């Protein structure tokens, strides 16, 4: 690869990563717009209106945490990325599509915490985002990891399973809801770090001896 091609490769790679960061930043900002200031009809506020904000704030906090996990996972996936190619761009855009839907399903769930359907839709979008993240990992690490300076099949499987952790957690959330425990199901997201830890302890490749 000559110097011009290297410069073009770096410029396109930087544009893809900067675009992704911008999308994540916008998604996080849009979620805050669902928080509307409650009406104040007395000096110390309106307790009923403040209580009504609680569900929206809970949904925002959960989504902010999970989107943060997706962003960190994307950093982990792309931190070794050395070369640009178009399949990676397409896979990255596919991953960003469900991420862009998160402000909508967050607002829907936050306004209907006691309704199973919005929660099911919320979980569904999270699962699709997780699947798309797995696809992105597999695309970037294909052909022996030529885009990232080389990778082993074991490492590829490990990274794909880590990317699947949110999807596993929210699939359990849907199963728990179907079993009749909606409130318990809405805390399934706490399983994400547990699943990541278990996968790391059992499948993380050992460093090669010097």
mmCIF file of C-alpha atoms in Angstrom:
data_model
loop_
_atom_site.group_PDB
_atom_site.id
_atom_site.type_symbol
_atom_site.label_atom_id
_atom_site.label_comp_id
_atom_site.label_asym_id
_atom_site.label_seq_id
_atom_site.Cartn_x
_atom_site.Cartn_y
_atom_site.Cartn_z
ATOM 1 C CA UNK A 1 0.000 0.000 0.000
ATOM 2 C CA UNK A 2 1.546 3.349 -1.076
ATOM 3 C CA UNK A 3 1.515 6.505 1.024
ATOM 4 C CA UNK A 4 -1.560 7.948 -0.705
ATOM 5 C CA UNK A 5 -3.558 4.763 -0.114
ATOM 6 C CA UNK A 6 -2.481 4.689 3.537
ATOM 7 C CA UNK A 7 -3.624 8.290 3.997
ATOM 8 C CA UNK A 8 -6.974 7.552 2.321
ATOM 9 C CA UNK A 9 -7.407 4.404 4.427
ATOM 10 C CA UNK A 10 -6.801 6.332 7.670
ATOM 11 C CA UNK A 11 -9.098 9.179 6.660
ATOM 12 C CA UNK A 12 -12.007 6.849 5.833
ATOM 13 C CA UNK A 13 -11.469 4.840 9.019
ATOM 14 C CA UNK A 14 -11.448 8.018 11.117
ATOM 15 C CA UNK A 15 -14.654 9.225 9.461
ATOM 16 C CA UNK A 16 -16.439 5.956 10.256
ATOM 17 C CA UNK A 17 -15.393 6.066 13.921
ATOM 18 C CA UNK A 18 -16.152 9.775 14.369
ATOM 19 C CA UNK A 19 -19.563 9.283 12.770
ATOM 20 C CA UNK A 20 -20.305 6.421 15.165
ATOM 21 C CA UNK A 21 -19.313 8.479 18.202
ATOM 22 C CA UNK A 22 -21.522 11.337 16.977
ATOM 23 C CA UNK A 23 -24.522 9.002 16.641
ATOM 24 C CA UNK A 24 -24.033 7.685 20.184
ATOM 25 C CA UNK A 25 -23.740 11.236 21.526
ATOM 26 C CA UNK A 26 -26.929 12.326 19.762
ATOM 27 C CA UNK A 27 -28.848 9.246 20.941
ATOM 28 C CA UNK A 28 -27.875 9.905 24.562
ATOM 29 C CA UNK A 29 -28.870 13.558 24.223
ATOM 30 C CA UNK A 30 -32.248 12.788 22.642
ATOM 31 C CA UNK A 31 -33.235 10.551 25.550
ATOM 32 C CA UNK A 32 -32.994 13.479 27.955
ATOM 33 C CA UNK A 33 -35.658 15.340 25.965
ATOM 34 C CA UNK A 34 -38.259 12.921 27.324
ATOM 35 C CA UNK A 35 -37.751 14.393 30.788
ATOM 36 C CA UNK A 36 -40.254 17.258 30.996
ATOM 37 C CA UNK A 37 -40.175 19.625 34.005
ATOM 38 C CA UNK A 38 -43.232 18.954 36.190
ATOM 39 C CA UNK A 39 -45.728 21.780 36.822
ATOM 40 C CA UNK A 40 -45.238 23.623 40.093
ATOM 41 C CA UNK A 41 -48.461 24.924 41.631
ATOM 42 C CA UNK A 42 -47.083 25.374 45.132
ATOM 43 C CA UNK A 43 -43.831 26.685 46.629
ATOM 44 C CA UNK A 44 -42.405 23.231 47.350
ATOM 45 C CA UNK A 45 -43.423 21.601 44.092
ATOM 46 C CA UNK A 46 -46.010 19.050 43.082
ATOM 47 C CA UNK A 47 -45.338 15.647 44.695
ATOM 48 C CA UNK A 48 -47.647 13.793 42.293
ATOM 49 C CA UNK A 49 -45.932 15.299 39.246
ATOM 50 C CA UNK A 50 -42.488 14.567 40.680
ATOM 51 C CA UNK A 51 -43.557 10.965 41.266
ATOM 52 C CA UNK A 52 -44.675 10.732 37.635
ATOM 53 C CA UNK A 53 -41.157 11.659 36.526
ATOM 54 C CA UNK A 54 -39.738 8.650 38.346
ATOM 55 C CA UNK A 55 -40.605 6.113 35.653
ATOM 56 C CA UNK A 56 -39.113 8.272 32.900
ATOM 57 C CA UNK A 57 -35.940 8.805 34.915
ATOM 58 C CA UNK A 58 -35.622 5.059 35.587
ATOM 59 C CA UNK A 59 -35.968 4.286 31.877
ATOM 60 C CA UNK A 60 -33.399 6.978 31.049
ATOM 61 C CA UNK A 61 -30.921 5.663 33.635
ATOM 62 C CA UNK A 62 -31.233 2.067 32.374
ATOM 63 C CA UNK A 63 -30.896 3.097 28.720
ATOM 64 C CA UNK A 64 -27.953 5.401 29.453
ATOM 65 C CA UNK A 65 -26.174 2.512 31.179
ATOM 66 C CA UNK A 66 -26.857 0.000 28.404
ATOM 67 C CA UNK A 67 -25.993 2.431 25.605
ATOM 68 C CA UNK A 68 -22.781 3.177 27.483
ATOM 69 C CA UNK A 69 -22.053 -0.564 27.498
ATOM 70 C CA UNK A 70 -22.672 -0.712 23.739
ATOM 71 C CA UNK A 71 -20.355 2.263 23.187
ATOM 72 C CA UNK A 72 -17.590 0.709 25.304
ATOM 73 C CA UNK A 73 -18.075 -2.565 23.412
ATOM 74 C CA UNK A 74 -17.741 -0.669 20.127
ATOM 75 C CA UNK A 75 -14.517 0.921 21.390
ATOM 76 C CA UNK A 76 -13.255 -2.531 22.339
ATOM 77 C CA UNK A 77 -14.166 -3.908 18.920
ATOM 78 C CA UNK A 78 -12.589 -1.095 16.909
ATOM 79 C CA UNK A 79 -9.566 -0.155 19.039
ATOM 80 C CA UNK A 80 -7.302 -2.505 17.051
ATOM 81 C CA UNK A 81 -8.859 -1.649 13.686
ATOM 82 C CA UNK A 82 -6.022 -0.779 11.302
ATOM 83 C CA UNK A 83 -7.620 -0.964 7.874
ATOM 84 C CA UNK A 84 -10.822 0.370 6.333
ATOM 85 C CA UNK A 85 -13.178 -1.710 4.181
ATOM 86 C CA UNK A 86 -16.756 -1.310 3.020
ATOM 87 C CA UNK A 87 -18.274 -4.432 4.628
ATOM 88 C CA UNK A 88 -17.229 -3.028 8.014
ATOM 89 C CA UNK A 89 -18.956 0.277 7.200
ATOM 90 C CA UNK A 90 -22.184 -1.518 6.279
ATOM 91 C CA UNK A 91 -22.051 -3.691 9.414
ATOM 92 C CA UNK A 92 -21.419 -0.572 11.506
ATOM 93 C CA UNK A 93 -24.464 1.185 10.012
ATOM 94 C CA UNK A 94 -26.631 -1.882 10.637
ATOM 95 C CA UNK A 95 -25.494 -1.801 14.274
ATOM 96 C CA UNK A 96 -26.322 1.905 14.592
ATOM 97 C CA UNK A 97 -29.904 1.480 13.337
ATOM 98 C CA UNK A 98 -31.305 -0.219 16.480
ATOM 99 C CA UNK A 99 -29.168 2.107 18.611
ATOM 100 C CA UNK A 100 -31.018 5.045 17.010
ATOM 101 C CA UNK A 101 -34.351 3.474 18.008
ATOM 102 C CA UNK A 102 -33.447 3.463 21.699
ATOM 103 C CA UNK A 103 -34.711 6.994 22.518
ATOM 104 C CA UNK A 104 -38.129 6.012 21.111
ATOM 105 C CA UNK A 105 -38.478 2.721 23.002
ATOM 106 C CA UNK A 106 -37.027 4.314 26.147
ATOM 107 C CA UNK A 107 -39.733 7.005 26.118
ATOM 108 C CA UNK A 108 -42.406 4.379 25.370
ATOM 109 C CA UNK A 109 -41.303 2.114 28.209
ATOM 110 C CA UNK A 110 -40.858 5.051 30.618
ATOM 111 C CA UNK A 111 -44.454 6.157 30.086
ATOM 112 C CA UNK A 112 -45.876 2.627 30.548
ATOM 113 C CA UNK A 113 -43.792 0.792 33.170
ATOM 114 C CA UNK A 114 -46.717 -1.471 34.085
ATOM 115 C CA UNK A 115 -47.457 -2.507 30.502
ATOM 116 C CA UNK A 116 -45.740 -5.644 29.166
ATOM 117 C CA UNK A 117 -45.827 -4.668 25.479
ATOM 118 C CA UNK A 118 -43.580 -1.544 25.675
ATOM 119 C CA UNK A 119 -41.121 -3.517 27.803
ATOM 120 C CA UNK A 120 -41.150 -6.329 25.253
ATOM 121 C CA UNK A 121 -40.451 -3.856 22.455
ATOM 122 C CA UNK A 122 -37.659 -2.304 24.522
ATOM 123 C CA UNK A 123 -36.063 -5.722 25.054
ATOM 124 C CA UNK A 124 -36.519 -6.550 21.376
ATOM 125 C CA UNK A 125 -34.596 -3.465 20.244
ATOM 126 C CA UNK A 126 -31.825 -4.237 22.737
ATOM 127 C CA UNK A 127 -31.592 -7.812 21.441
ATOM 128 C CA UNK A 128 -31.433 -6.623 17.810
ATOM 129 C CA UNK A 129 -28.695 -4.128 18.740
ATOM 130 C CA UNK A 130 -26.746 -6.908 20.451
ATOM 131 C CA UNK A 131 -27.088 -9.220 17.442
ATOM 132 C CA UNK A 132 -25.936 -6.420 15.148
ATOM 133 C CA UNK A 133 -22.952 -5.845 17.430
ATOM 134 C CA UNK A 134 -22.042 -9.537 17.168
ATOM 135 C CA UNK A 135 -22.227 -9.276 13.369
ATOM 136 C CA UNK A 136 -19.964 -6.217 13.482
ATOM 137 C CA UNK A 137 -17.408 -8.122 15.577
ATOM 138 C CA UNK A 138 -17.466 -11.060 13.150
ATOM 139 C CA UNK A 139 -17.133 -8.820 10.085
ATOM 140 C CA UNK A 140 -14.214 -6.839 11.505
ATOM 141 C CA UNK A 141 -12.395 -9.982 12.685
ATOM 142 C CA UNK A 142 -12.948 -12.064 9.536
ATOM 143 C CA UNK A 143 -10.159 -13.470 7.300
ATOM 144 C CA UNK A 144 -7.906 -14.182 10.231
ATOM 145 C CA UNK A 145 -8.291 -10.657 11.570
ATOM 146 C CA UNK A 146 -6.518 -8.966 8.667
ATOM 147 C CA UNK A 147 -8.202 -5.649 9.541
ATOM 148 C CA UNK A 148 -7.022 -5.740 13.156
ATOM 149 C CA UNK A 149 -3.529 -7.120 12.790
ATOM 150 C CA UNK A 150 -4.494 -10.764 13.215
ATOM 151 C CA UNK A 151 -6.742 -12.776 15.549
ATOM 152 C CA UNK A 152 -7.298 -16.415 16.437
ATOM 153 C CA UNK A 153 -10.599 -18.323 16.078
ATOM 154 C CA UNK A 154 -10.721 -18.645 19.892
ATOM 155 C CA UNK A 155 -10.381 -14.892 20.376
ATOM 156 C CA UNK A 156 -12.998 -14.272 17.689
ATOM 157 C CA UNK A 157 -15.512 -16.503 19.479
ATOM 158 C CA UNK A 158 -14.725 -14.828 22.797
ATOM 159 C CA UNK A 159 -15.281 -11.322 21.417
ATOM 160 C CA UNK A 160 -18.516 -12.377 19.701
ATOM 161 C CA UNK A 161 -19.898 -13.882 22.914
ATOM 162 C CA UNK A 162 -19.000 -10.738 24.876
ATOM 163 C CA UNK A 163 -20.883 -8.689 22.293
ATOM 164 C CA UNK A 164 -23.875 -11.010 22.780
ATOM 165 C CA UNK A 165 -24.061 -10.331 26.560
ATOM 166 C CA UNK A 166 -26.758 -7.581 26.390
ATOM 167 C CA UNK A 167 -28.875 -9.704 24.061
ATOM 168 C CA UNK A 168 -28.649 -12.662 26.440
ATOM 169 C CA UNK A 169 -29.691 -10.493 29.391
ATOM 170 C CA UNK A 170 -32.684 -8.938 27.619
ATOM 171 C CA UNK A 171 -33.777 -12.294 26.180
ATOM 172 C CA UNK A 172 -33.964 -13.481 29.781
ATOM 173 C CA UNK A 173 -35.955 -10.320 30.497
ATOM 174 C CA UNK A 174 -38.552 -11.306 27.917
ATOM 175 C CA UNK A 175 -38.643 -14.873 29.275
ATOM 176 C CA UNK A 176 -39.123 -13.585 32.831
ATOM 177 C CA UNK A 177 -41.927 -11.290 31.688
ATOM 178 C CA UNK A 178 -43.600 -14.204 29.897
ATOM 179 C CA UNK A 179 -43.417 -16.151 33.151
ATOM 180 C CA UNK A 180 -45.483 -13.408 34.804
ATOM 181 C CA UNK A 181 -42.822 -11.368 36.629
ATOM 182 C CA UNK A 182 -42.738 -8.023 34.816
ATOM 183 C CA UNK A 183 -41.086 -6.088 37.658
ATOM 184 C CA UNK A 184 -38.302 -8.658 38.001
ATOM 185 C CA UNK A 185 -37.877 -8.744 34.216
ATOM 186 C CA UNK A 186 -37.231 -4.993 34.174
ATOM 187 C CA UNK A 187 -34.023 -5.539 36.130
ATOM 188 C CA UNK A 188 -32.580 -8.088 33.697
ATOM 189 C CA UNK A 189 -30.023 -5.521 32.512
ATOM 190 C CA UNK A 190 -28.020 -6.064 35.719
ATOM 191 C CA UNK A 191 -27.088 -9.471 34.263
ATOM 192 C CA UNK A 192 -24.974 -7.846 31.525
ATOM 193 C CA UNK A 193 -21.835 -7.319 33.647
ATOM 194 C CA UNK A 194 -22.333 -10.770 35.200
ATOM 195 C CA UNK A 195 -22.518 -12.424 31.769
ATOM 196 C CA UNK A 196 -19.479 -10.441 30.610
ATOM 197 C CA UNK A 197 -17.540 -11.500 33.707
ATOM 198 C CA UNK A 198 -18.434 -15.190 33.288
ATOM 199 C CA UNK A 199 -17.468 -15.137 29.603
ATOM 200 C CA UNK A 200 -14.209 -13.384 30.467
ATOM 201 C CA UNK A 201 -13.336 -15.863 33.221
ATOM 202 C CA UNK A 202 -14.128 -18.940 31.156
ATOM 203 C CA UNK A 203 -13.308 -18.043 27.550
ATOM 204 C CA UNK A 204 -10.842 -15.126 27.500
ATOM 205 C CA UNK A 205 -7.733 -16.213 25.555
ATOM 206 C CA UNK A 206 -4.584 -16.435 27.652
ATOM 207 C CA UNK A 207 -1.737 -14.146 26.574
ATOM 208 C CA UNK A 208 0.951 -15.862 24.546
ATOM 209 C CA UNK A 209 4.152 -16.567 26.466
ATOM 210 C CA UNK A 210 7.001 -14.216 25.644
#
